[in-house]
Coordinates of C-alpha atoms and ligand atoms in Angstrom, one line a residue:
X1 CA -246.0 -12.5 -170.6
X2 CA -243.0 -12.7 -168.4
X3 CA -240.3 -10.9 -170.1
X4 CA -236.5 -11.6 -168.9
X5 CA -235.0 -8.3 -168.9
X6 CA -231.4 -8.8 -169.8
X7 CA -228.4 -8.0 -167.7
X8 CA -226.2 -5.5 -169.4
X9 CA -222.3 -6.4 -168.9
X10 CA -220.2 -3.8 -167.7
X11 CA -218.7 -3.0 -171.3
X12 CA -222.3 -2.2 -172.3
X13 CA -223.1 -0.6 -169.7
X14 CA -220.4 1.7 -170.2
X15 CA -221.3 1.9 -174.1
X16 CA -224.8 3.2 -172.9
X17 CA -223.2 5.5 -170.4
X18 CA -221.2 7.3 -172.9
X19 CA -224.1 7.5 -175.5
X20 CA -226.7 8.9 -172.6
X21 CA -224.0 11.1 -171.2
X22 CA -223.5 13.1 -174.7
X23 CA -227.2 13.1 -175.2
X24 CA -227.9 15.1 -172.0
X25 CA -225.1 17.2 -172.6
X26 CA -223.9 15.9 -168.8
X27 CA -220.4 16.1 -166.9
X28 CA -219.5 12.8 -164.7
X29 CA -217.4 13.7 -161.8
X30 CA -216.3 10.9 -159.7
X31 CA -214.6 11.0 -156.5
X32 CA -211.2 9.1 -155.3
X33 CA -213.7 7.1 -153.1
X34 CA -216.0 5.4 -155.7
X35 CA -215.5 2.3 -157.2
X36 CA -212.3 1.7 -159.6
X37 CA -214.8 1.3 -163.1
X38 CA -216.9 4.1 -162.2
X39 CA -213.5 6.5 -161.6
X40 CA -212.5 4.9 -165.0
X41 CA -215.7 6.2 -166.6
X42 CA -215.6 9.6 -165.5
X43 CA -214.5 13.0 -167.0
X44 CA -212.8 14.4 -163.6
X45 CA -212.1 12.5 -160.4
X46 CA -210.6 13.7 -157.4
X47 CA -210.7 14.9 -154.1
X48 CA -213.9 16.9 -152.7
X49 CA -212.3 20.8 -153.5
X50 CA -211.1 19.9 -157.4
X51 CA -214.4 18.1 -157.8
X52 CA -216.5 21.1 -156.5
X53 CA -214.2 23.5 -158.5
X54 CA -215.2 21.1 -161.7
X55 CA -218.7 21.8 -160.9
X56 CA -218.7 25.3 -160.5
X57 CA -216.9 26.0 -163.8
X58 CA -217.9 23.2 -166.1
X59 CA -220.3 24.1 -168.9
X60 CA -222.4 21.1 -169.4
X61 CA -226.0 21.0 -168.7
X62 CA -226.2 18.4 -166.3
X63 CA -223.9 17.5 -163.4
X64 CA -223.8 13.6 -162.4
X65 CA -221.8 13.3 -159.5
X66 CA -220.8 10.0 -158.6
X67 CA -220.2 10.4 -154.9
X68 CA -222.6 11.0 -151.8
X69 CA -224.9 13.6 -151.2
X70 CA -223.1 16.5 -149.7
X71 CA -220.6 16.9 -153.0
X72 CA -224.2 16.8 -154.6
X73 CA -225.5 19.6 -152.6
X74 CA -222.3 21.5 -153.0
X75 CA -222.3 21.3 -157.1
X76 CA -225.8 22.5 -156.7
X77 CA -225.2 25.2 -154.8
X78 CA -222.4 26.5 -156.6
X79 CA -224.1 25.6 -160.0
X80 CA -227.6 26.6 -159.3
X81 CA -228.8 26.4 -163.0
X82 CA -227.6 22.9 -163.6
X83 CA -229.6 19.9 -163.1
X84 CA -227.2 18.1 -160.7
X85 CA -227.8 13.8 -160.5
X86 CA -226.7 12.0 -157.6
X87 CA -227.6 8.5 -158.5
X88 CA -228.1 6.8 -155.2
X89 CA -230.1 9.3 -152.9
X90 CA -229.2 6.9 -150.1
X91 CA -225.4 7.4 -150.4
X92 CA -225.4 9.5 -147.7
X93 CA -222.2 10.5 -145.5
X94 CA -222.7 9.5 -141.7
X95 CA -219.9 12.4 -140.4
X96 CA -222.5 15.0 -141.7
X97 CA -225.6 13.0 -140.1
X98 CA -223.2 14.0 -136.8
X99 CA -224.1 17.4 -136.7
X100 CA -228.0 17.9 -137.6
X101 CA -228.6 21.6 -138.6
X102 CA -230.9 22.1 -134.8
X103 CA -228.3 20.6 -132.7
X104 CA -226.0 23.1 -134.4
X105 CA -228.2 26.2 -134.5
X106 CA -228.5 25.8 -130.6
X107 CA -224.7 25.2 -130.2
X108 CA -224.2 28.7 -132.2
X109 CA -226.3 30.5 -130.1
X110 CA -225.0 29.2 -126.7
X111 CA -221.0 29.9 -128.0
X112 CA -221.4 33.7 -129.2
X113 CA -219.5 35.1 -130.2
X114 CA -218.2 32.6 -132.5
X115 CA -216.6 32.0 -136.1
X116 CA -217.8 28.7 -137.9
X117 CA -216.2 27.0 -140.0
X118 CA -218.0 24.2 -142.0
X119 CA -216.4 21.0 -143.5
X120 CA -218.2 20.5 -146.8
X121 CA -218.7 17.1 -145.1
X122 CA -221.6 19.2 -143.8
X123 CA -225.4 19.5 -144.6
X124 CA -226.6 22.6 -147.0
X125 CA -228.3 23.7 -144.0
X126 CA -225.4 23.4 -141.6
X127 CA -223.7 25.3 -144.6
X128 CA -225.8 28.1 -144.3
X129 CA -225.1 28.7 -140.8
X130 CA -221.7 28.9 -141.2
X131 CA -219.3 31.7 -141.7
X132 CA -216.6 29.9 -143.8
X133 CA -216.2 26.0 -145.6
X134 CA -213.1 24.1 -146.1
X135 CA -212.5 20.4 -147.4
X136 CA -209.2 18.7 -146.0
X137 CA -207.4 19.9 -148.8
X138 CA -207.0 23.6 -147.5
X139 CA -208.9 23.6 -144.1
X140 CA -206.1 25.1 -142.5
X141 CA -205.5 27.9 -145.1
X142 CA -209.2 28.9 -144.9
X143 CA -208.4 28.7 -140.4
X144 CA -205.1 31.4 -141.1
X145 CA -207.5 33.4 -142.7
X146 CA -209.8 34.1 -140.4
X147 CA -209.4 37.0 -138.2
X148 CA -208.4 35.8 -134.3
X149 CA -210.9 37.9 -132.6
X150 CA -213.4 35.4 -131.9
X151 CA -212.7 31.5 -131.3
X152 CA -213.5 29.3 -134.4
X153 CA -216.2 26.3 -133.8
X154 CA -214.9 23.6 -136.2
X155 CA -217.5 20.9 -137.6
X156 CA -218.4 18.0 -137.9
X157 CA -215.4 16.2 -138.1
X158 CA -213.0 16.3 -134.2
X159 CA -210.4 15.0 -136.2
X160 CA -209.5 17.6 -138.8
X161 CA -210.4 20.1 -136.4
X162 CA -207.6 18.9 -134.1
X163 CA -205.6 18.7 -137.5
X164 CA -205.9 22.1 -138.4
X165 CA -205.7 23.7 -135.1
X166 CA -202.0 22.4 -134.7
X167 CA -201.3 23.7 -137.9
X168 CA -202.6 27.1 -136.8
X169 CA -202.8 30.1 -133.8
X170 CA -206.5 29.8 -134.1
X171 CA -208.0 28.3 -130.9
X172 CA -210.3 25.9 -132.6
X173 CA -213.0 24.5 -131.0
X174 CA -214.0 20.6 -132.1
X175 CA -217.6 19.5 -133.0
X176 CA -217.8 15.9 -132.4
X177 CA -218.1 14.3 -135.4
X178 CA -216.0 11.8 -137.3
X179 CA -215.8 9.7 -140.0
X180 CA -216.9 6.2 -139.3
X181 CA -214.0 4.7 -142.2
X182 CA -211.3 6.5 -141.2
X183 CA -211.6 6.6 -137.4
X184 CA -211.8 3.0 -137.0
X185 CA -208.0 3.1 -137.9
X186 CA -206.2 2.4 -134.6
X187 CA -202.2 2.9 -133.7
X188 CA -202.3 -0.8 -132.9
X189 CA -203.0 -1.8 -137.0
X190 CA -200.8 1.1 -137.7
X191 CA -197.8 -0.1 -135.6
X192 CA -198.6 -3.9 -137.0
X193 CA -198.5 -3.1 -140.3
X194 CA -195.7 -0.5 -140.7
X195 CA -193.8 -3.3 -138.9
X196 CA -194.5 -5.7 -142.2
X197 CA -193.4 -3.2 -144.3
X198 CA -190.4 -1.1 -142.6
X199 CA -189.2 0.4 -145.6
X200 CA -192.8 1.8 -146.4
X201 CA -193.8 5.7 -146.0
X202 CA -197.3 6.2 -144.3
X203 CA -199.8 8.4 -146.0
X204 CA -202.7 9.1 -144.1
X205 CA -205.9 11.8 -144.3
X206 CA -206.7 14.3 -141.8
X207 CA -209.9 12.5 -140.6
X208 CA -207.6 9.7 -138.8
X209 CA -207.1 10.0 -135.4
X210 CA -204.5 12.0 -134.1
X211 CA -202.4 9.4 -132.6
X212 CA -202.5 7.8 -136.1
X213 CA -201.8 11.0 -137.7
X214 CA -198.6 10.9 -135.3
X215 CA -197.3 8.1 -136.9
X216 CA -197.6 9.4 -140.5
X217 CA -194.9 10.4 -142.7
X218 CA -197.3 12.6 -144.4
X219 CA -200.9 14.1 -143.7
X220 CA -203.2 15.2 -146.4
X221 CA -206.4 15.1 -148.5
X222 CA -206.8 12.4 -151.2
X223 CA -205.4 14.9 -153.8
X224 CA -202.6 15.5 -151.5
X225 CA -201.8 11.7 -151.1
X226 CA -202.1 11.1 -154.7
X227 CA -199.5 14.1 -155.5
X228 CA -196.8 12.6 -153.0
X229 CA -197.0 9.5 -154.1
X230 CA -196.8 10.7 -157.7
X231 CA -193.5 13.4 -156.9
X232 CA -191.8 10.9 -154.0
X233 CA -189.3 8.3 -155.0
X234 CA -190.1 5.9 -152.3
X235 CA -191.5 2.3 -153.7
X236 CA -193.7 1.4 -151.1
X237 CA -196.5 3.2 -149.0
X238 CA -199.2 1.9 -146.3
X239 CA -202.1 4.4 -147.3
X240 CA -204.5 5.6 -144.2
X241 CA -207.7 6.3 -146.2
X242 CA -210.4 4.8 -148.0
X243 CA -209.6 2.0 -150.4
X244 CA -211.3 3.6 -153.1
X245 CA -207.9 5.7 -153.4
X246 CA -205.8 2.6 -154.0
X247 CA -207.2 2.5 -157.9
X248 CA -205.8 5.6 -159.1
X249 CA -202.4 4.9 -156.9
X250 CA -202.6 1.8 -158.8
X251 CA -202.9 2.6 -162.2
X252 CA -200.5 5.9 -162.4
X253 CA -197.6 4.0 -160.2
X254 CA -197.6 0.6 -161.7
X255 CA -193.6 0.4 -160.4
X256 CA -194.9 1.3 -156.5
X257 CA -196.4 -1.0 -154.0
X258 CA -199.4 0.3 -151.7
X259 CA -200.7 -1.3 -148.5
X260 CA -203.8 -0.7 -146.9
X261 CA -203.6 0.3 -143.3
X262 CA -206.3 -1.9 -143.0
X263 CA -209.1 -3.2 -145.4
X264 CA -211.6 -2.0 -143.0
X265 CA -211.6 1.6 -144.2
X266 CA -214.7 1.6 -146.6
X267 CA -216.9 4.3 -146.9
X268 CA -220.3 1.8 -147.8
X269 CA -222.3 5.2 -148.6
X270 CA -219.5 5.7 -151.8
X271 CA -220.5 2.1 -152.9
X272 CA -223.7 2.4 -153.0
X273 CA -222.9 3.9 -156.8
X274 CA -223.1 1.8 -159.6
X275 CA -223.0 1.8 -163.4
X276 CA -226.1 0.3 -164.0
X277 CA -227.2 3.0 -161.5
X278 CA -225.7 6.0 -163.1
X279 CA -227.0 4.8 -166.8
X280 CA -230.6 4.5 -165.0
X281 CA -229.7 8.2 -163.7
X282 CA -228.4 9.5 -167.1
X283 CA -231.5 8.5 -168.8
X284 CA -234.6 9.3 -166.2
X285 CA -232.8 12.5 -165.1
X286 CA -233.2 11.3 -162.0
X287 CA -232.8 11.6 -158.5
X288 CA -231.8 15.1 -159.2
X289 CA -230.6 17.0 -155.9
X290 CA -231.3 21.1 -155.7
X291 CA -231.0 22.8 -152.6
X292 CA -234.3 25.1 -151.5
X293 CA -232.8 29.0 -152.9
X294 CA -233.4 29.9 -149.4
X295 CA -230.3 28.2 -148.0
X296 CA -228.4 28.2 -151.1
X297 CA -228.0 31.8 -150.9
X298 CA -226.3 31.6 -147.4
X299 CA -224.4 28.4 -147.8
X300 CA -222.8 30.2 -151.0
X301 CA -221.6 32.6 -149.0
X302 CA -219.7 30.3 -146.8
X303 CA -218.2 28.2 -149.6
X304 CA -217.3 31.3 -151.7
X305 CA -215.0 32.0 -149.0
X306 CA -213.4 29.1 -149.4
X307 CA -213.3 28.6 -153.2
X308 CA -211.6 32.2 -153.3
X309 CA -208.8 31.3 -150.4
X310 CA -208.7 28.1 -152.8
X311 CA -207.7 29.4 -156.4
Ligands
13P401 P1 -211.2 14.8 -149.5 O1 -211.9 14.5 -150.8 O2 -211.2 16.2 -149.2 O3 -209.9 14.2 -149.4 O4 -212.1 14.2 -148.3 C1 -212.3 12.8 -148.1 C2 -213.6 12.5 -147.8 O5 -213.9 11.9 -146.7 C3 -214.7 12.8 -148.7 O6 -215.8 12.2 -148.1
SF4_402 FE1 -218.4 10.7 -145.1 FE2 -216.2 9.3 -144.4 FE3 -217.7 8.5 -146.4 FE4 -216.3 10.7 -146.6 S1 -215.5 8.6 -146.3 S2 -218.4 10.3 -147.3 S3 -216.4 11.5 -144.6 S4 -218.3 8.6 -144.2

């Protein structure tokens, strides 16, 4: 017989989540970029550095990340022991897919000697070749640290590596990688909109273009654009990121207006998370993501760097 299975609404579906989520003892961390119910349901969301700090120090069993696979891979590596649950294998990050761990061996070995310094954006693998991490939130405090001896091959993303380097002496040298949602932002859209709304700061993240980040009134990772916002007595803001951001600016500065810079700054692979996909998660334990011990040892290294530089 051809049984109708029924469609849970979203208030069920969160009902289930909660019960599944204390049954396997499990941690939900959700980042800025997801959708607005899934950062609702979660027990930390945030930019990529407080999210990887939450899963290296939290003490629950299991790790469900709601956000794409490199944050997966990071919580794994830095929580080895935990079974960590991405829920959509397929969310993906297309900046990483920009700098393939072969192409990258090769470039290492034609630029010695050379410092590198990883963008968690960035494969375990690429991880593991890499001297140092950062995220945007303190990629030009983990650049001042490193000695100037050598120069420092910045990847994937162009775009923070041009970023950091004027924040720093370092001479930086640029993979070429960017992100898809955040370099499609042009000065034009910029000029256009800021010119609808002259009274409006624009916030924007270090993966815009440069000639964007020109324009901005401040620069900085989600957690930084959520912290101005939240200590800056402007009303209005045009925000350069993804749109995912615009819930929490929402619902902790109901008296504040925010803009998009443009409603084409989606990151799909975030999306692709769901609730009915994170309770189908919570209860198969599945797809789990663990990184081979082999590169987990080396990428640790790089990323410890960085989580010491960042306490
Ligand atoms: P942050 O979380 O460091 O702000 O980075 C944004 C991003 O693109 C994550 O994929
Ligand atoms: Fe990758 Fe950009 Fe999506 Fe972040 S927003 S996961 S950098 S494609």
């Amino acid at each position: 017989m051809n049984k109708k299975i029924k469609k849970l609404s979203n208030q069920e579906l969160i009902e289930n989540i909660l019960i599944w989520k204390k049954k396997r003892d499990a941690v939900i961390l959700a980042h800025v970029y997801q959708p607005g119910e899934i950062q609702d349901i979660a027990d930390f969301t945030g930019d990529s550095l407080f999210l990887s700090q939450q899963a290296a120090k939290t003490k629950a069993s299991v790790i469900l990340f709601c956000g794409v696979q490199f944050m997966a891979e990071t919580a794994s590596i830095l929580s080895p022991e935990k079974i960590v649950l991405l829920p959509d294998l397929h969310a993906g990050c297309p900046m990483a897919d920009m700098a393939p761990v072969k192409e990258v061996k090769a470039k290492i070995k034609e630029m010695q000697p050379i410092t590198v310094l990883s963008y968690v954006n960035s494969f375990a693998s690429v991880k593991a070749l890499s001297d140092y991490c950062c995220t945007s939130s303190n990629a030009v405090k983990v650049a001042q640290s490193i000695s100037k001896e050598k120069d420092i091959l910045f990847l994937p993303d162009k775009n923070l590596a041009r970023f950091t380097a004027s924040k720093t002496k370092q001479n930086i040298i640029p993979w070429k990688g960017y992100c898809p949602a955040h370099n499609l932002l042009t000065k034009d859209e910029v000029l256009h909109i800021k010119n609808l709304h002259p009274q409006a700061l624009l916030l924007v993240h270090p993966e815009c273009r440069p000639e964007v980040c020109d324009l901005a009134d401040y620069i900085g990772s989600t957690k930084g654009i959520i912290d101005f916002v939240k200590d800056n007595q402007a009303k209005e803001y045009i925000i350069g990121t993804e749109i995912g951001i615009l819930h929490p600016l929402k619902k902790n500065n109901p008296s504040k207006r925010f803009y998009p810079a443009s409603n084409k700054m989606v990151c799909q692979d975030m999306k692709l998370i769901s609730l009915e996909k994170i309770l189908s998660s919570l209860k198969k334990l599945e797809p789990q993501v663990k990184v081979p011990e082999k590169i987990r040892k080396k990428a640790l290294i790089a990323l410890n760097r960085m989580m010491e530089i960042s306490k």
